[in-house]
Short mmCIF file of C-alpha atoms and ligand atoms in Angstrom, two decimals:
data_model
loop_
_atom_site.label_atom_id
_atom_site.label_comp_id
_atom_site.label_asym_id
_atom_site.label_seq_id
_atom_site.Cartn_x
_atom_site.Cartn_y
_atom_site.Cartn_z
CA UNK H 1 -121.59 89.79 108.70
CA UNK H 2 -120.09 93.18 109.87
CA UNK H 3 -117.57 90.91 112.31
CA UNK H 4 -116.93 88.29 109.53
CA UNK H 5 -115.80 91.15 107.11
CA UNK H 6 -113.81 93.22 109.86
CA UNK H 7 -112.00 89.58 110.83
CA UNK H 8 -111.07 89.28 106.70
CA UNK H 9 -109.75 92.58 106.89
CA UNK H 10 -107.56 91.84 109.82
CA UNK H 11 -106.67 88.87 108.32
CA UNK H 12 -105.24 90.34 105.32
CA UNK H 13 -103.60 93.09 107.57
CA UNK H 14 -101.84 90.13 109.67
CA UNK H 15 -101.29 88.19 106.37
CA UNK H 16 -99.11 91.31 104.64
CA UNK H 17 -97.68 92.58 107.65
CA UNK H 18 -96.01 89.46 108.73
CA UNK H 19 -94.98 89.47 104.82
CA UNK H 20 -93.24 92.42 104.62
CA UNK H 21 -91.87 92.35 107.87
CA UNK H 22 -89.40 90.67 109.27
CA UNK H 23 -89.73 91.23 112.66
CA UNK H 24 -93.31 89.21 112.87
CA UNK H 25 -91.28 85.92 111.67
CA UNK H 26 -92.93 82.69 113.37
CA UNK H 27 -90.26 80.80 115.69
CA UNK H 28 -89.22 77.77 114.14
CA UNK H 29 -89.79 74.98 116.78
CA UNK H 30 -88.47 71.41 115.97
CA UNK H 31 -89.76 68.64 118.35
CA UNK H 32 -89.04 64.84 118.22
CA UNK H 33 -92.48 63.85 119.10
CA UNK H 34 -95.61 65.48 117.35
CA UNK H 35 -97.08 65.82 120.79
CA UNK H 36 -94.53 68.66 121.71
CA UNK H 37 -95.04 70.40 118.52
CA UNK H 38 -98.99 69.99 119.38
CA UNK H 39 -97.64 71.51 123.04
CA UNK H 40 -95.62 74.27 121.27
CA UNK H 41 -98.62 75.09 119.45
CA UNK H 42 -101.01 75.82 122.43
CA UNK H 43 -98.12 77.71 124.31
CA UNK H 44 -96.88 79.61 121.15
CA UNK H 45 -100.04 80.10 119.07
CA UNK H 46 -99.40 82.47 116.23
CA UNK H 47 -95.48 83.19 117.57
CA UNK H 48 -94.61 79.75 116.20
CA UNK H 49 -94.31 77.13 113.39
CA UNK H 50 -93.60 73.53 114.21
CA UNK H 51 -91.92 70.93 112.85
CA UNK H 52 -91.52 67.11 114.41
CA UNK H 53 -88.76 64.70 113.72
CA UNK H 54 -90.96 62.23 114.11
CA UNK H 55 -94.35 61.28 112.11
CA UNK H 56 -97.54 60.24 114.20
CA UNK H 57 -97.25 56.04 113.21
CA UNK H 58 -93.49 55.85 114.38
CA UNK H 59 -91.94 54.42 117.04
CA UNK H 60 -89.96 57.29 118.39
CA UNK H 61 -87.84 54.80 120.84
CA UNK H 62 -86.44 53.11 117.52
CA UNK H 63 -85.37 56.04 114.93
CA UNK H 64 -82.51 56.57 112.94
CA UNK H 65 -81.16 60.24 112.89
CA UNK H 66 -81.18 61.29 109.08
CA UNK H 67 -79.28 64.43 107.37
CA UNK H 68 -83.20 65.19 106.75
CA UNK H 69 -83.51 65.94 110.91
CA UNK H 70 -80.10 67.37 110.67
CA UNK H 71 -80.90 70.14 108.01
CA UNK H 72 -84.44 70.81 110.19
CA UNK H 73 -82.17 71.08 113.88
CA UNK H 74 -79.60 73.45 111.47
CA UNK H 75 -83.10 75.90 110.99
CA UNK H 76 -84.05 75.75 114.74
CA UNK H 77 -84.85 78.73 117.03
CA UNK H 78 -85.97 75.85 119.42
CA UNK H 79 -85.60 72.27 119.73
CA UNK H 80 -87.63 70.39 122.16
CA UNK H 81 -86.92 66.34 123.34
CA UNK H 82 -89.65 64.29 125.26
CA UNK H 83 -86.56 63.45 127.52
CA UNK H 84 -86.58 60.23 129.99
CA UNK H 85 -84.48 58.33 127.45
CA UNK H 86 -87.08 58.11 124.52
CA UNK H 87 -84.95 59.64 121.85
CA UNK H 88 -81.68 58.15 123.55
CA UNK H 89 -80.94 55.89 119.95
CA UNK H 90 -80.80 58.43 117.76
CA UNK H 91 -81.04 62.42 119.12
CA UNK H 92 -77.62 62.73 120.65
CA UNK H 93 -76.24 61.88 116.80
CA UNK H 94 -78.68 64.59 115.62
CA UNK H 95 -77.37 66.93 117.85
CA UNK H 96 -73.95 66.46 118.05
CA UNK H 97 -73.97 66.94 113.89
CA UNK H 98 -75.52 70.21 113.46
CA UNK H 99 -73.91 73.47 114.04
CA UNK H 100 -76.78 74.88 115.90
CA UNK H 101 -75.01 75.15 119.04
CA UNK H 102 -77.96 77.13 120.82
CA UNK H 103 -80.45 74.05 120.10
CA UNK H 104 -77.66 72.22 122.08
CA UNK H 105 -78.09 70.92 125.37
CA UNK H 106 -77.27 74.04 127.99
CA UNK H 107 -77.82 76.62 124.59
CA UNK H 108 -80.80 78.66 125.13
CA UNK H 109 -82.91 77.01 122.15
CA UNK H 110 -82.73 73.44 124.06
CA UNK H 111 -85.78 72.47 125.89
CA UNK H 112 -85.58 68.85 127.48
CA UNK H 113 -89.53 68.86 128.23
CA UNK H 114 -89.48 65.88 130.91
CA UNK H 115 -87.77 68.22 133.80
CA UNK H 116 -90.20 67.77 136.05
CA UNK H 117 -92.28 65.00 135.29
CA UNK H 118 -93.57 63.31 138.03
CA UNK H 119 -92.37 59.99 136.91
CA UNK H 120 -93.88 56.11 137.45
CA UNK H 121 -92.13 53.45 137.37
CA UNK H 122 -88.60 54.55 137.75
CA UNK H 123 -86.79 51.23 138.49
CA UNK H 124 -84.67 51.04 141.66
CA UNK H 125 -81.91 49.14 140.04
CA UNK H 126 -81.03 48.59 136.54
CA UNK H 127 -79.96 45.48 135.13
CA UNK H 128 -79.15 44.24 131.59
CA UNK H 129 -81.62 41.86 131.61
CA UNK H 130 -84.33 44.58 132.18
CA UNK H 131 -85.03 45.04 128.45
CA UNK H 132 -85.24 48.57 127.30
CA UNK H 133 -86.01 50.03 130.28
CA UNK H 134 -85.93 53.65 130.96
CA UNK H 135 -83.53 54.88 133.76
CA UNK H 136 -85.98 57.79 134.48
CA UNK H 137 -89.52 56.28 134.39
CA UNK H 138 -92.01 55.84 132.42
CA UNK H 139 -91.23 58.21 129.45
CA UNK H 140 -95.11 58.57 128.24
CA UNK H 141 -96.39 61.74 129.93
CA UNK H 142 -97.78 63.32 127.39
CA UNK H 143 -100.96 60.52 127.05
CA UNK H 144 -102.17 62.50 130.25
CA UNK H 145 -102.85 66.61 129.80
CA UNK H 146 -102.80 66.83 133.58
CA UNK H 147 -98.77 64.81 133.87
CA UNK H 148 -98.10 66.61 131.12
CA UNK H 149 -98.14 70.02 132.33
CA UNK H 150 -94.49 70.59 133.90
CA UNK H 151 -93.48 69.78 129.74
CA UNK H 152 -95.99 72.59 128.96
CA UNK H 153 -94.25 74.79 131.36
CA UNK H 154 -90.88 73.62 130.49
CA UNK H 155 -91.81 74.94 126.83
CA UNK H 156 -93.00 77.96 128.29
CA UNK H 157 -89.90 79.27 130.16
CA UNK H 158 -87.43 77.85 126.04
CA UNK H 159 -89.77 80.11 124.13
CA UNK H 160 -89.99 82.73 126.95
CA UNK H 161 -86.13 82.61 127.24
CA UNK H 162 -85.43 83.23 123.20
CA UNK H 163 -88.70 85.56 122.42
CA UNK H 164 -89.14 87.89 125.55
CA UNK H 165 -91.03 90.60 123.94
CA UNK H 166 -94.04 87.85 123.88
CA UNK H 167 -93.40 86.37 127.68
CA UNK H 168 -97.13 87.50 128.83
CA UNK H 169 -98.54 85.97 126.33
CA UNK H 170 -96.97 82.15 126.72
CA UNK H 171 -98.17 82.48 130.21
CA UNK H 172 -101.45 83.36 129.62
CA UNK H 173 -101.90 80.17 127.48
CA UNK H 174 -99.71 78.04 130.04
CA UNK H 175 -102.11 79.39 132.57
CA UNK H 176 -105.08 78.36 130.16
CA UNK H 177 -103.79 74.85 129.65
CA UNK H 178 -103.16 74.11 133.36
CA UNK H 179 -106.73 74.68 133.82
CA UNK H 180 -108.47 72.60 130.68
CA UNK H 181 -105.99 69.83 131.70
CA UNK H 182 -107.63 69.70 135.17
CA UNK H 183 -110.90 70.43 134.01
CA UNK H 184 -110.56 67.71 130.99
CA UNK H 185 -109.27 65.35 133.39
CA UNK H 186 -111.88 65.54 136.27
CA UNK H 187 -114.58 65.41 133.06
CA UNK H 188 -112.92 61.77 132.50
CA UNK H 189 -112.47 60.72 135.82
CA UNK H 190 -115.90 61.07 136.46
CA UNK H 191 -116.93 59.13 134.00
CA UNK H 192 -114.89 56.60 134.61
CA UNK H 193 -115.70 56.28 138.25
CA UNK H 194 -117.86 52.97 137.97
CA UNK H 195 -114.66 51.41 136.61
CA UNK H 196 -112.35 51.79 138.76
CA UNK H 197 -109.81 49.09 139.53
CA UNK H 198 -110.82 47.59 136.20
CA UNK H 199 -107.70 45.48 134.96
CA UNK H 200 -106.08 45.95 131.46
CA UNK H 201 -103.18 43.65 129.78
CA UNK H 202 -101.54 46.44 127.52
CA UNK H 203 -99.03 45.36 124.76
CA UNK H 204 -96.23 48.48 126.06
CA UNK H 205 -96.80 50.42 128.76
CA UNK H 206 -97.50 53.21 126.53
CA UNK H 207 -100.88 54.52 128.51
CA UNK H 208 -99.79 53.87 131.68
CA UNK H 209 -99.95 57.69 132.59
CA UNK H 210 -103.81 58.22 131.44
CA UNK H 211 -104.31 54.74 132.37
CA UNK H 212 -103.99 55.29 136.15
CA UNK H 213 -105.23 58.53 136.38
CA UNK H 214 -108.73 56.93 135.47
CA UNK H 215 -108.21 54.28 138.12
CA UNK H 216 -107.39 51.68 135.58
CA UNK H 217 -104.69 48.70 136.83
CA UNK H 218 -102.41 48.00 134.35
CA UNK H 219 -102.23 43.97 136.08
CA UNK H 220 -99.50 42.61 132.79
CA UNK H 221 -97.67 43.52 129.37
CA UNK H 222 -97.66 41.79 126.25
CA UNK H 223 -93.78 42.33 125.68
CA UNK H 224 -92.28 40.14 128.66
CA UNK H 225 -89.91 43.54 129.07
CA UNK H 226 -89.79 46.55 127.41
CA UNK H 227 -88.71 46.45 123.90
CA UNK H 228 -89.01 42.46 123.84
CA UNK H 229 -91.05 40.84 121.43
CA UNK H 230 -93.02 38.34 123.42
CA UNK H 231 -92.26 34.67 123.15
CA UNK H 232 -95.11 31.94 122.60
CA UNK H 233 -94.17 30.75 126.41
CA UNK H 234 -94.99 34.31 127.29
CA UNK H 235 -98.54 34.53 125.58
CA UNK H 236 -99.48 31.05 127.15
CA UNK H 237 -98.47 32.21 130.66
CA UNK H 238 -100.98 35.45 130.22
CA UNK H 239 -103.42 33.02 128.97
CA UNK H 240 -103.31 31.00 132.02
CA UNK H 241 -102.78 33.62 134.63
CA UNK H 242 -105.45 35.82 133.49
CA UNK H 243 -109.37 35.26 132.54
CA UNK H 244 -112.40 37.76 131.77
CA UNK H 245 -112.96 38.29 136.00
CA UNK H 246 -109.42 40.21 136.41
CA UNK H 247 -108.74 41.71 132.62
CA UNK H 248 -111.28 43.44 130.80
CA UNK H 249 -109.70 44.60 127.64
CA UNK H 250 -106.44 44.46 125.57
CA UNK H 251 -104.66 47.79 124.88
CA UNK H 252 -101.80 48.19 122.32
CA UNK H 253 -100.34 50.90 120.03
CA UNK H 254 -101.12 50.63 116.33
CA UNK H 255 -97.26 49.71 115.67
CA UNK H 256 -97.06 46.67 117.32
CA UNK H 257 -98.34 43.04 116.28
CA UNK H 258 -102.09 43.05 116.48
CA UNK H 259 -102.14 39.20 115.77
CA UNK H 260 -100.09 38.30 119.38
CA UNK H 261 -102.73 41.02 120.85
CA UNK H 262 -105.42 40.33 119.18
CA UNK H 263 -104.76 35.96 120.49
CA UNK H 264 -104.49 37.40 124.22
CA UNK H 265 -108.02 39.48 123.81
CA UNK H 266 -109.65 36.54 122.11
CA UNK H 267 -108.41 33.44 124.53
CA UNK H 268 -108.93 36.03 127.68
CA UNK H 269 -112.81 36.61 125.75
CA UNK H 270 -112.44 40.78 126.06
CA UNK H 271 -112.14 42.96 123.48
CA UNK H 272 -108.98 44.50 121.80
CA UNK H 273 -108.62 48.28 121.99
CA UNK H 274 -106.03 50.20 119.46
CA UNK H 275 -105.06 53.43 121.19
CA UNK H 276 -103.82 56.06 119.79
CA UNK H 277 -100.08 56.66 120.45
CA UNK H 278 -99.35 60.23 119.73
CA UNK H 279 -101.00 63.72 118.27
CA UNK H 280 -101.84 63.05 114.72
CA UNK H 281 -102.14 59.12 115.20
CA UNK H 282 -105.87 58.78 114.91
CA UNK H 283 -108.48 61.16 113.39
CA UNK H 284 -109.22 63.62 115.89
CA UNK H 285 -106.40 63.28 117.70
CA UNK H 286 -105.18 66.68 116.93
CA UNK H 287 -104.11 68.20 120.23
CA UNK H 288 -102.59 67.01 124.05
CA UNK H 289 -106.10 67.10 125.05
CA UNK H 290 -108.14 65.42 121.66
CA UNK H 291 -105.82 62.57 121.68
CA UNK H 292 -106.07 62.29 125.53
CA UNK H 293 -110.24 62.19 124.86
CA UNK H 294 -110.13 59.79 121.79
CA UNK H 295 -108.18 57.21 123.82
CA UNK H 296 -110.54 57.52 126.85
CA UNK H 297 -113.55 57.16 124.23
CA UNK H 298 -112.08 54.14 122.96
CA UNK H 299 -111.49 52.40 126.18
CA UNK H 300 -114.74 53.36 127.65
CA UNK H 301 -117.01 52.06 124.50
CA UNK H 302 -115.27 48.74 124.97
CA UNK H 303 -115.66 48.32 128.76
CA UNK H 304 -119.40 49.55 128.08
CA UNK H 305 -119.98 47.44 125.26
ZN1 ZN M 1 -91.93 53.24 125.86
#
């Protein structure tokens, strides 16, 4: 009772303080995915507000830049990209619009998160007919806490560089989320370990990240290439190629067409899982490492089932 009341008072002290003074205004961080904000919220704790361009059910490879993301960059101490070429269709525009020059790239309020990244599936050659495939890998790091960590770093050194004063502190929590990522991730491995090797036909490769850090083989897509909405000839090919033996579920992201993914599932006879694509997406999901844990859950309650 004692500790509740002292915490209330401080509370209130923290509450006015930062009210009447200036000096204790958050940093305003804008992100394009709602897993950086989530990112710059463990690294920045109180030091920060975020804001994402994006909203948890979109697509962020297919946005539109809008004066609305404009008038948010305009207001930004720090800006912060997923990188790899996720943002490619609409960010540059965003960018190039607003006077912000420091949340430009080379200004010190520009964080490109994916420097770093130890990147799968960076093709050797690209070719037109490749789809929408990403020059730099597999942009999805953030589904795993553990590939995720040079971003967390990465936002580490962009607040360190603009809020100094606070540098010991962004390292302590980098520090801290180094070690729950390996800590979460060794937790799920574990658990995973009489499935290992266990195939999975996913719609994008979305998961591929958390997917093969719990030893599962990703053996075929829905979407014949990336981007590519998949042709009847396509879905009877899987159908053939693959049976029950070598694929034991379906995994797609809520924003693509459940009925193609759901007629894969049902003529392979395994179950359909909906992951959950980014922070915010599903209930729970509320952090790097909640959404990381929700999508394991899912995928181990259907291979269990
Ligand atoms: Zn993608």
């Amino acid at each position: 009772m004692k500790f509740k009341l002292l915490s209330l008072l401080m509370l209130t002290l923290v509450i006015s303080l930062s009210a009447v003074n200036p000096g204790f205004a958050r940093l305003r961080v804008v992100t394009t995915l709602p897993d950086h904000a989530a990112l710059a919220e463990y690294i920045g704790g109180e030091q920060v507000e975020t804001y994402s361009l994006s909203r948890p059910l979109q697509d962020a490879h297919y946005l539109d830049a809008t004066p609305g993301m404009i008038v948010r960059i305009g207001r930004a101490d720090l800006f912060i990209k997923n990188g790899m070429e996720l943002e490619e269709g609409w960010i540059p525009e965003v960018l190039r619009e607003t006077r912000n020059r420091a949340v430009r790239p080379g200004g010190r309020g520009y964080v490109d998160a994916s420097k770093g990244i130890n990147a799968i599936q960076v093709p050797e050659r690209i070719h037109r007919d490749m789809g929408d495939v990403h020059p730099s890998g597999n942009p999805h790091y953030t589904l795993e806490p553990v590939t995720s960590i040079p971003a967390a770093e990465n936002i580490a050194d962009g607040l360190i560089r603009i809020d100094s004063a606070n540098s010991d502190y962004y390292l302590e929590n980098l520090t801290r989320y180094i070690e729950e990522s390996q800590e979460l991730l060794e937790k799920w491995q574990a658990k995973f370990e009489p499935h290992q090797g266990t195939g999975v036909i996913v719609y994008h490769k979305h998961f591929d990240y958390m997917l093969e850090a719990l030893g599962i083989e990703v053996v075929d897509a829905i979407e014949p290439l990336p981007g590519l909405p998949p042709s009847a000839r396509h879905v009877a090919q899987l159908l053939s190629e693959y049976d029950s033996e070598r694929v034991s579920f379906v995994l797609m992201e809520p924003w693509h067409d459940a009925r193609v993914s759901q007629r894969v599932a049902d003529g392979i006879g395994v179950e359909l899982v909906t992951g959950c694509p980014t922070v915010g997406s599903c209930e729970g999901a509320d952090s790097i490492f909640s959404l990381f844990e929700t999508n394991a859950q899912k995928i181990l309650d259907a291979l269990e089932n």
